[in-house]
Structure formats: structure tokens, C-alpha cells
mmCIF file with all atom_site columns, C-alpha atoms and ligand atoms in Angstrom:
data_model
loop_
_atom_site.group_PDB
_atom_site.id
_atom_site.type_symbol
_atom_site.label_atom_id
_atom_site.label_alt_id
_atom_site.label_comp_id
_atom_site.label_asym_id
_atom_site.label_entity_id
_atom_site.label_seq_id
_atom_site.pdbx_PDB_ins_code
_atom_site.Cartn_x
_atom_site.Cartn_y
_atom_site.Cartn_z
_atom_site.occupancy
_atom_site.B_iso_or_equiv
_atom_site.pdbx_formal_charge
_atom_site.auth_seq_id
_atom_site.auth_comp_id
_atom_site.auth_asym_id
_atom_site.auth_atom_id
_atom_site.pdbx_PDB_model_num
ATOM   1   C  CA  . UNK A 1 1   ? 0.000   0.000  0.000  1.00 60.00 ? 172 UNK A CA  1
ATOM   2   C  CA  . UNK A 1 2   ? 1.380   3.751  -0.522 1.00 69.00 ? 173 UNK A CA  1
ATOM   3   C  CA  . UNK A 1 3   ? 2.294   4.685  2.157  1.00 70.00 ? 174 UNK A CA  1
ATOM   4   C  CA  . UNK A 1 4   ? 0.212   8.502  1.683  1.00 75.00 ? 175 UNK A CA  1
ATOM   5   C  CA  . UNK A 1 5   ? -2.800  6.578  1.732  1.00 78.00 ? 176 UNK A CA  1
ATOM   6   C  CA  . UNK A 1 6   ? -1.466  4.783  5.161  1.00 78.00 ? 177 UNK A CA  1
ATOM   7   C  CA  . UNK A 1 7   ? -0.993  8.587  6.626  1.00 87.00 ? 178 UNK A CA  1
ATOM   8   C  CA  . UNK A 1 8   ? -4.405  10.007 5.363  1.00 88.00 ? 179 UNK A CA  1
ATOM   9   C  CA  . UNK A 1 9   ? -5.938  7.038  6.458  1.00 90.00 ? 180 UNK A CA  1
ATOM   10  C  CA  . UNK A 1 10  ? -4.046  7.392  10.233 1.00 91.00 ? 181 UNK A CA  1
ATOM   11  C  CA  . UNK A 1 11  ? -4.533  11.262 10.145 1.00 91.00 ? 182 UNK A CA  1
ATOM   12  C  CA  . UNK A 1 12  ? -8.402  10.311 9.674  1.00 93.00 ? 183 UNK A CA  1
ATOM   13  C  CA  . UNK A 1 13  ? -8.174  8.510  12.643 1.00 94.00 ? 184 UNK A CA  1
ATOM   14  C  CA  . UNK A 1 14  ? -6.491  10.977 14.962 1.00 94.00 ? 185 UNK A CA  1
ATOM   15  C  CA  . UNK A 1 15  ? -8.983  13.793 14.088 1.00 95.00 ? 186 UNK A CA  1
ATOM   16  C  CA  . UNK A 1 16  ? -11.716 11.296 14.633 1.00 97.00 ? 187 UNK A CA  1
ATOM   17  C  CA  . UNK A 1 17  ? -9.961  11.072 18.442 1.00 97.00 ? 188 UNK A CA  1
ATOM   18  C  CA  . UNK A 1 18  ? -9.598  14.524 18.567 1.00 97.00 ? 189 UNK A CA  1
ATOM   19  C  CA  . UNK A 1 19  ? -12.997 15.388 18.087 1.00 97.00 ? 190 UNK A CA  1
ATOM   20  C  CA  . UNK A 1 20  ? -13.772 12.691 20.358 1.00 97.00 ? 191 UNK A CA  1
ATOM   21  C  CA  . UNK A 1 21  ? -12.024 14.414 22.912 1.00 97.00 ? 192 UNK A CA  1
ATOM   22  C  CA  . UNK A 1 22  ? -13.777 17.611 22.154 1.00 97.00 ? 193 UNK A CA  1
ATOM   23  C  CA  . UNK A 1 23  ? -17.185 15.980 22.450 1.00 97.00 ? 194 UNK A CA  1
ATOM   24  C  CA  . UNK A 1 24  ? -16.496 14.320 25.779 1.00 96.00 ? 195 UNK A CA  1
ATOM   25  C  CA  . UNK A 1 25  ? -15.260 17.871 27.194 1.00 96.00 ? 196 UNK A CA  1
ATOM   26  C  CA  . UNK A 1 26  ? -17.687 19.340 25.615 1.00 95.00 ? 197 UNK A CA  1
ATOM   27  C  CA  . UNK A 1 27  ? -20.229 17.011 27.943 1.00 92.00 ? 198 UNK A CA  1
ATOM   28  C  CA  . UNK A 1 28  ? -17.971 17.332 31.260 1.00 92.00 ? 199 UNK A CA  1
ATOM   29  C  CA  . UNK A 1 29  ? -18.307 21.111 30.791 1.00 90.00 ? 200 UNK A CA  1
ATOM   30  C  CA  . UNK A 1 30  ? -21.920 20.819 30.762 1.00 85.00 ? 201 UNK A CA  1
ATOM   31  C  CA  . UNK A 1 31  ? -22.097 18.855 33.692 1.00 83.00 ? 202 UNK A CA  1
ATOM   32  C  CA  . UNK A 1 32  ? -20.131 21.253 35.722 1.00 82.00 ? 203 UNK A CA  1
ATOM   33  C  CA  . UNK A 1 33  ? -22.292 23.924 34.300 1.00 79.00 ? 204 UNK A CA  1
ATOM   34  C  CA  . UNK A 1 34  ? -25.059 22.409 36.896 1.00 71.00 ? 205 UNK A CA  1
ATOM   35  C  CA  . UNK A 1 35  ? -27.544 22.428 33.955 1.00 69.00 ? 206 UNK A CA  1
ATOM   36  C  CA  . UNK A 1 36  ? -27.377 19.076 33.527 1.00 65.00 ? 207 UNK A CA  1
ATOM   37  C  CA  . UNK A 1 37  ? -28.377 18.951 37.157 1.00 65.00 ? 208 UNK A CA  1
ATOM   38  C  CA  . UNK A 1 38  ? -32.659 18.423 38.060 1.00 61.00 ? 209 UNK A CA  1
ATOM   39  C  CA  . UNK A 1 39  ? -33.161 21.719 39.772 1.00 61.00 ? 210 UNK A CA  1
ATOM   40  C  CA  . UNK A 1 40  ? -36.849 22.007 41.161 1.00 60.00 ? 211 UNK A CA  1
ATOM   41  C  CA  . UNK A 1 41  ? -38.701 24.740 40.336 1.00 67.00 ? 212 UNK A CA  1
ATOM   42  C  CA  . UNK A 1 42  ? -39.121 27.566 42.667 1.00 65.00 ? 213 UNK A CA  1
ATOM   43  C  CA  . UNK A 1 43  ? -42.802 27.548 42.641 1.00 69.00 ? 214 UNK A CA  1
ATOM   44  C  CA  . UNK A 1 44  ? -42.830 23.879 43.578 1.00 81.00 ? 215 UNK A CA  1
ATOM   45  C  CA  . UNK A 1 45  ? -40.437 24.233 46.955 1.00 87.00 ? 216 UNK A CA  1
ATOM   46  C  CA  . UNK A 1 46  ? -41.748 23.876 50.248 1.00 89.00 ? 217 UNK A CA  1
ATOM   47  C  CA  . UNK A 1 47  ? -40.394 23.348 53.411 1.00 91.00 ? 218 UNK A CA  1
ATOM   48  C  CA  . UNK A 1 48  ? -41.267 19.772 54.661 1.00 91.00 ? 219 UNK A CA  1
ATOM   49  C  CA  . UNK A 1 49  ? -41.577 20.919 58.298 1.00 93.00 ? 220 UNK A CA  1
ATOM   50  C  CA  . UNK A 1 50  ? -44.848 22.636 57.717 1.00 92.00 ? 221 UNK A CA  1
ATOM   51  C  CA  . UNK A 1 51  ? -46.193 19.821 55.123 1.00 92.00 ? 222 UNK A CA  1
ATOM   52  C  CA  . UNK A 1 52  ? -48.627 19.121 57.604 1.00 90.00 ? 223 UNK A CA  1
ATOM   53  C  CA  . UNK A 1 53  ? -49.283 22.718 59.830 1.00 91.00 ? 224 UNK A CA  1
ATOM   54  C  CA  . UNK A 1 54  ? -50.478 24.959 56.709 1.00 89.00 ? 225 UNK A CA  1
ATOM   55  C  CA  . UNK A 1 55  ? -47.642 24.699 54.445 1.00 89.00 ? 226 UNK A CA  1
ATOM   56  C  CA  . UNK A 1 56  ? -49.422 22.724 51.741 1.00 92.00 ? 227 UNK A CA  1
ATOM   57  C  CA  . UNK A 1 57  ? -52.908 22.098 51.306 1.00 93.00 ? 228 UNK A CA  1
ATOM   58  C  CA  . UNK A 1 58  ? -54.521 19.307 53.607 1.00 93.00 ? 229 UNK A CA  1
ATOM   59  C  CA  . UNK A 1 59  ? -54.630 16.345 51.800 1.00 95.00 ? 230 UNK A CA  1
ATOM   60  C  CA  . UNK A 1 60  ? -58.056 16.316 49.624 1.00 95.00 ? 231 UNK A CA  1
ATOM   61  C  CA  . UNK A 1 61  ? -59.049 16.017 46.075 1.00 96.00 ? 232 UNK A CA  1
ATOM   62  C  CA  . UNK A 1 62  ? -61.123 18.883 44.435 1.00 94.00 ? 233 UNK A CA  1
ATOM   63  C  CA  . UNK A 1 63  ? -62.785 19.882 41.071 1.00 95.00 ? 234 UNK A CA  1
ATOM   64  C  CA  . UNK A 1 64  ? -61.353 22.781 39.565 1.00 95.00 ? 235 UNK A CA  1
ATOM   65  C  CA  . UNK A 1 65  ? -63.866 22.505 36.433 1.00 94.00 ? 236 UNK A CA  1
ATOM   66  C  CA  . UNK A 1 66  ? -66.343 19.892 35.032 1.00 95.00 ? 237 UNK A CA  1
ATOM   67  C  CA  . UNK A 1 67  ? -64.374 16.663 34.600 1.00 93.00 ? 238 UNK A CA  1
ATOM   68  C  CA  . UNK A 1 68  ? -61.133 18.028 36.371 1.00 95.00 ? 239 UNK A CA  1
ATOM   69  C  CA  . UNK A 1 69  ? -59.578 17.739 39.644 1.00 96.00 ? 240 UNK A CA  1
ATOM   70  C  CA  . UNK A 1 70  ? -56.867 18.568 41.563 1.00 96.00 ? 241 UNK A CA  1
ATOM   71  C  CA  . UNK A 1 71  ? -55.540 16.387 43.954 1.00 96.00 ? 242 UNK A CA  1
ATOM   72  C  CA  . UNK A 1 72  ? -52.979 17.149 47.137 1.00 96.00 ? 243 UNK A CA  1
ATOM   73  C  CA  . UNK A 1 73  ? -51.825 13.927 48.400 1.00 96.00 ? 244 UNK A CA  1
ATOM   74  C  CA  . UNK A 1 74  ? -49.096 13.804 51.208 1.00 96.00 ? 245 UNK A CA  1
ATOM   75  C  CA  . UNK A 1 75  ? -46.891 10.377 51.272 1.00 96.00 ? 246 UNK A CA  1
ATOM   76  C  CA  . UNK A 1 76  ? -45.902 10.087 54.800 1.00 95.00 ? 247 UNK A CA  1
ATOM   77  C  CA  . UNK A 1 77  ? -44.034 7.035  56.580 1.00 94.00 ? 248 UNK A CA  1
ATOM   78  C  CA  . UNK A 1 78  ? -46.264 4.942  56.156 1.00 95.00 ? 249 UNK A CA  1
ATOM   79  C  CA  . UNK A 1 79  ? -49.150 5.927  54.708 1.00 96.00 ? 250 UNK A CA  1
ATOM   80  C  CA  . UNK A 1 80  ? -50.882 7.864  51.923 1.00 97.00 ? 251 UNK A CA  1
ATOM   81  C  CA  . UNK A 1 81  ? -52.769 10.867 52.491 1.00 95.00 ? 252 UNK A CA  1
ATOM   82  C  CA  . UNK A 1 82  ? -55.949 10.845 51.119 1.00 96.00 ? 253 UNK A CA  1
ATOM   83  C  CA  . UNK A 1 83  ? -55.923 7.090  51.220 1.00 96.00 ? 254 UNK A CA  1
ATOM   84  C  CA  . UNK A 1 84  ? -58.692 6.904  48.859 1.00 97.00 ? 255 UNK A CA  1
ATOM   85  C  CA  . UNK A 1 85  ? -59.373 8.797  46.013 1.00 97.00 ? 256 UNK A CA  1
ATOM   86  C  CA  . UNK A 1 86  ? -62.577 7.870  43.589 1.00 96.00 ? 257 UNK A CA  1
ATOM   87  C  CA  . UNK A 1 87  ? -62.820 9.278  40.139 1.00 96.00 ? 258 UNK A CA  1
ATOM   88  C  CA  . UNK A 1 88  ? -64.943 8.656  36.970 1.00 96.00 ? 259 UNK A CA  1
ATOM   89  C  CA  . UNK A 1 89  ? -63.789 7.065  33.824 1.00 96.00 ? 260 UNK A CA  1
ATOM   90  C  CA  . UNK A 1 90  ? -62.244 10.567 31.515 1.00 95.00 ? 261 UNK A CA  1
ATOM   91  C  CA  . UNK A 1 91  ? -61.778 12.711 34.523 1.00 96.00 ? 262 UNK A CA  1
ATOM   92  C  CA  . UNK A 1 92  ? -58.111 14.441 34.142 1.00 96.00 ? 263 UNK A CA  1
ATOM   93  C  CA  . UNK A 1 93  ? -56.799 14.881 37.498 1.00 96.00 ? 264 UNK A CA  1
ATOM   94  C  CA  . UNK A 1 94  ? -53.432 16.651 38.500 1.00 94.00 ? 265 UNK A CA  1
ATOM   95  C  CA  . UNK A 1 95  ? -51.514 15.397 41.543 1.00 95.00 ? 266 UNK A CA  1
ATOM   96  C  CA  . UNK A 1 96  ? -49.619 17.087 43.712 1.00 95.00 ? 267 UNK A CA  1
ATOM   97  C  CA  . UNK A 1 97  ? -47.394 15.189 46.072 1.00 95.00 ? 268 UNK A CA  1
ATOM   98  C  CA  . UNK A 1 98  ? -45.043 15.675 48.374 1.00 95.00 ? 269 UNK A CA  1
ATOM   99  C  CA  . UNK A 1 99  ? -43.600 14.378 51.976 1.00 95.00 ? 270 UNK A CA  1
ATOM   100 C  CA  . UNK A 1 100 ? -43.090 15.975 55.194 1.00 95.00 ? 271 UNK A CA  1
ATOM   101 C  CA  . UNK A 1 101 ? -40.567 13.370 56.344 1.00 94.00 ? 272 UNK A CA  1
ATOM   102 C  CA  . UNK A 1 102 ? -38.670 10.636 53.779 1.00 95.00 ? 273 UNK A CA  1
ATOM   103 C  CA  . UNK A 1 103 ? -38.399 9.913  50.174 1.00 96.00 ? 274 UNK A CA  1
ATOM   104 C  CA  . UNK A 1 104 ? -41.198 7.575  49.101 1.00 97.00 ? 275 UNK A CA  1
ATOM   105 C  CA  . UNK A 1 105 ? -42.384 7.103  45.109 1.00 96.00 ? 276 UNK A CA  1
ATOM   106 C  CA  . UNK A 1 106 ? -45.655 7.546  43.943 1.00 96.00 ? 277 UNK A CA  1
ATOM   107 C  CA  . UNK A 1 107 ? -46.604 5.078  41.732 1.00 96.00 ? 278 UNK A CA  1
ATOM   108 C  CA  . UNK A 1 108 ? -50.239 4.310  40.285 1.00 96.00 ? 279 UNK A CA  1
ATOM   109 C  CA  . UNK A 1 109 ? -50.084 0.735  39.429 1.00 94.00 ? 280 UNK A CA  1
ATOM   110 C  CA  . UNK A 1 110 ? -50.978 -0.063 35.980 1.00 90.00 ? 281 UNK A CA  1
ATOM   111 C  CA  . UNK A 1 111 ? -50.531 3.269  34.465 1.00 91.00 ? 282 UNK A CA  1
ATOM   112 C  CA  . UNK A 1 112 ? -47.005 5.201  33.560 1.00 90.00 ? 283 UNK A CA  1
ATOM   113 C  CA  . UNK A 1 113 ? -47.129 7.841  36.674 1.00 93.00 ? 284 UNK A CA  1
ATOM   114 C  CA  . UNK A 1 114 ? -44.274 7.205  39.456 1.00 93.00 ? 285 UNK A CA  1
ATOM   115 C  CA  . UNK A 1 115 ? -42.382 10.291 40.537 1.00 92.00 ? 286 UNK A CA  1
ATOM   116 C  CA  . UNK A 1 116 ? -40.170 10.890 43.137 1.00 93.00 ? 287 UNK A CA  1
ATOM   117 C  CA  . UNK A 1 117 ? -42.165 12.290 46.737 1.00 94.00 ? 288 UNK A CA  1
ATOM   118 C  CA  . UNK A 1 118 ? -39.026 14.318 47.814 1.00 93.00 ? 289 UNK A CA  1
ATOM   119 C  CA  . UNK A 1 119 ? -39.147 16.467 51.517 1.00 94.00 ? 290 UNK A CA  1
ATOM   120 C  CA  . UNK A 1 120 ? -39.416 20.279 50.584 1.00 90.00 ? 291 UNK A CA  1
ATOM   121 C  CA  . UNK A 1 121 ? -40.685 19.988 46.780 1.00 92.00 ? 292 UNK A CA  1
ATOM   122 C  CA  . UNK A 1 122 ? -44.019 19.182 45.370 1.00 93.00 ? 293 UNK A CA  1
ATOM   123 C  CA  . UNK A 1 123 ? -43.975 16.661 42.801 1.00 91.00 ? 294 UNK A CA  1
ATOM   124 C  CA  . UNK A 1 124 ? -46.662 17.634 40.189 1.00 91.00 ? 295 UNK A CA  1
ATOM   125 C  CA  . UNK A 1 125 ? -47.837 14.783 37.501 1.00 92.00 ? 296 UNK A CA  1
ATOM   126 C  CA  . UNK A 1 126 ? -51.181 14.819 35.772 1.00 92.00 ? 297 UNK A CA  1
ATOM   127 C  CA  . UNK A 1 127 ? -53.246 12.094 34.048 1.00 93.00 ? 298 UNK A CA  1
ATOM   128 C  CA  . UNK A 1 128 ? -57.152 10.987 32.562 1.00 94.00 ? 299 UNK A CA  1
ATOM   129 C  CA  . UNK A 1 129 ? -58.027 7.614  33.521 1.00 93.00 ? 300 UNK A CA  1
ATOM   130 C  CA  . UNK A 1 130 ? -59.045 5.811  30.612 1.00 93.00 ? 301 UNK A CA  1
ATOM   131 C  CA  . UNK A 1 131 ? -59.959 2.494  32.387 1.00 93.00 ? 302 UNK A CA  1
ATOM   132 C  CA  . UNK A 1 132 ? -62.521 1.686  34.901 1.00 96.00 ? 303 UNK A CA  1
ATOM   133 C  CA  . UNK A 1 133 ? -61.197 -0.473 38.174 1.00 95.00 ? 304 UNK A CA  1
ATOM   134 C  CA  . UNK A 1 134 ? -59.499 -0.312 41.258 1.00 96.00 ? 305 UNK A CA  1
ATOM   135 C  CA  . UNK A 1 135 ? -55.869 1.390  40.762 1.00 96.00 ? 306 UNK A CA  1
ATOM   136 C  CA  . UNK A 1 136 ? -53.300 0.787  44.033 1.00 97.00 ? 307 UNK A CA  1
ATOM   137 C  CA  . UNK A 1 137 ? -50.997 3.552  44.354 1.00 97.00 ? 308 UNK A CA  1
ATOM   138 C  CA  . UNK A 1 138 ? -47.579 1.578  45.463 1.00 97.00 ? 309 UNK A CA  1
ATOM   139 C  CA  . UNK A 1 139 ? -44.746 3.399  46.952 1.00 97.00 ? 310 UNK A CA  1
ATOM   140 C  CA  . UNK A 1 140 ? -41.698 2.543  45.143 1.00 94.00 ? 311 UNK A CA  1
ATOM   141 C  CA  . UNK A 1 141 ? -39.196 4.116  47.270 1.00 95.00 ? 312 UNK A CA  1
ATOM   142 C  CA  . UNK A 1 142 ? -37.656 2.150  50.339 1.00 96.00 ? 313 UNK A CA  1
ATOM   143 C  CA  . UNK A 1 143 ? -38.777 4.493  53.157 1.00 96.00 ? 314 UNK A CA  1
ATOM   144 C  CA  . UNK A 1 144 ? -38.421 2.739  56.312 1.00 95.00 ? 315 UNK A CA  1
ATOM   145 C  CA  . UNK A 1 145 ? -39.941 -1.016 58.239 1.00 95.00 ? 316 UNK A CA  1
ATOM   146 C  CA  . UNK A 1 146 ? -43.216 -0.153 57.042 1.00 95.00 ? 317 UNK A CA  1
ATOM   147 C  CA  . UNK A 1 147 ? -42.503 0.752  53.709 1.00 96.00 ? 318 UNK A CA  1
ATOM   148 C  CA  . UNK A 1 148 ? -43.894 -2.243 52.019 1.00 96.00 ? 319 UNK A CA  1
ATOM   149 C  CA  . UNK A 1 149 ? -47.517 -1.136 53.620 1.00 95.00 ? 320 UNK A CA  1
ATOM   150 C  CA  . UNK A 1 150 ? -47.685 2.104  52.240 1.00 97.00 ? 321 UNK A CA  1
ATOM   151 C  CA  . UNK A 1 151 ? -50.669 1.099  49.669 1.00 97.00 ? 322 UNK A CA  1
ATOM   152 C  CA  . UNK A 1 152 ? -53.477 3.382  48.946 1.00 97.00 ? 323 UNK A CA  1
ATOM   153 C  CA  . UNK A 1 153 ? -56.076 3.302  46.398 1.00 97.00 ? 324 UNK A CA  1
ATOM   154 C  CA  . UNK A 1 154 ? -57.680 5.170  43.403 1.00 97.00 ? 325 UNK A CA  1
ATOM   155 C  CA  . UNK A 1 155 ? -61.450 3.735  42.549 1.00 97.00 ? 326 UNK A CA  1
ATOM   156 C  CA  . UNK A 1 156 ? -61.865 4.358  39.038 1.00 96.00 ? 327 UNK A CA  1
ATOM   157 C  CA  . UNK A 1 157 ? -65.978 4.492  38.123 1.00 95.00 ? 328 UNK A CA  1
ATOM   158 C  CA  . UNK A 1 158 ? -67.482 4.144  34.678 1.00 91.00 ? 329 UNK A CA  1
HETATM 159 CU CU1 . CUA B 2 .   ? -42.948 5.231  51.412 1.00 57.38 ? 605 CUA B CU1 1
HETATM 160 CU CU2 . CUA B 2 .   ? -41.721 3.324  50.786 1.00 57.38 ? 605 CUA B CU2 1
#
């Protein structure tokens, strides 16, 4: 082989790296940055010592306009706060979630909503049930001895 075709082929091959190398720094910059960082909003901080004296709403679900609700739900060691919600079949309902003590996850079995229930932000995730039944919410986050109790329920009506 020529050996100018060996060097354009080699010289391909270190700009390839260099680039490479331009790309990763590229990234770490970004991560420094702290934008690649999950920053809660401002609006959506709270501070978890007064979760349960005034500093979010007490737990309860409420229509804001025909067919749509909004509902405050405090996950607390061990226990969900309402523990029952009932909705009809089409209703869009927003959540709003957060704990006044540990991490726990809030996840509605059978459907695609689990977020993080983190002390001093309100987790905010909304969805229309489609399907009639009996949903458990399940929290997904190890949270302490009772953790795997911490059921509650969502009644779904036609
Ligand atoms: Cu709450 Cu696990």
C-alpha cells in the first residue's frame, strides 16, 4: 500500500480522536455547568416541616372545572394521604405530592405515573383515567420497616 494513503488514512483517525475528545469535554463542561443537574422549580419548593401545619394544602381532592380535579396527596411514613381517592372514567386529574418526612415514590399501578415524593418539593404529575377499576398507588421508594404497607387506592368508576 502507498504509504500517503497509510498517513491520510491514520490522520483520519487521529482527528476522529480529537474530536472525540472535544465531544467528551464538551459534555464534562456541561455537567459542571449544573444544567445538567434536576433543579426544582421555585414555585414547587416547600419546606417539609410545615407539610402538615399549613404549608401545603390538607390532603383532599377537588374539582377545579367539570371533569377536572386537583388532587394534594401527602406520602408520609407509612401511609398515603388521602388514602382513597374515587374518580370517573375521563376525569383528568393533577396530583400534587409531596412528603413531610422521607423519600417515598408515587406510583399508580398499571398506568405510567411514578415520581419521586421528595421532603421540601411538590412533585406535580397529571393524568385521565381511561380504564374503569381499582388502581393501588404503590410506593416505590424504600422508606423505612413499614414501607412495604404504604398502599393506597384510586377507585376508578365508569
Ligand atoms: Cu414510602 Cu416506601
Amino acid at each position: 500500500m502507498d504509504k500517503h494513503v497509510i498517513e491520510a488514512y491514520e490522520r483520519g483517525w487521529m482527528y476522529f480522536s480529537l474530536l472525540m475528545i472535544l465531544v467528551f469535554l464538551v459534555f464534562i463542561g456541561y455537567t459542571l455547568s449544573g444544567y445538567a443537574f434536576y433543579v426544582p422549580d421555585a414555585a414547587r419548593r416547600i419546606d417539609p416541616t410545615t407539610v402538615r401545619t399549613g404549608g401545603f394544602p390538607q390532603p383532599h381532592v377537588e374539582e377545579v372545572a367539570p371533569g377536572k380535579y386537583q388532587a394534594y396527596v401527602i406520602g408520609q411514613a407509612f401511609t398515603w394521604l388521602p388514602s382513597e381517592m374515587r374518580f370517573k372514567v375521563g376525569d383528568e386529574v393533577t396530583f400534587f405530592v409531596t412528603s413531610p418526612d422521607v423519600q417515598h415514590g408515587f406510583y399508580i399501578h398499571g398506568t405510567n405515573i411514578n415520581v419521586q415524593v421528595i421532603p421540601g418539593e411538590v412533585a406535580k404529575v397529571k393524568t385521565t383515567f381511561k380504564r374503569p377499576g381499582e388502581y393501588l398507588v404503590i410506593c416505590n421508594e424504600y422508606c423505612g420497616i413499614g414501607h412495604q404497607n404504604m398502599i393506597g387506592r384510586i377507585v376508578v368508576e365508569e
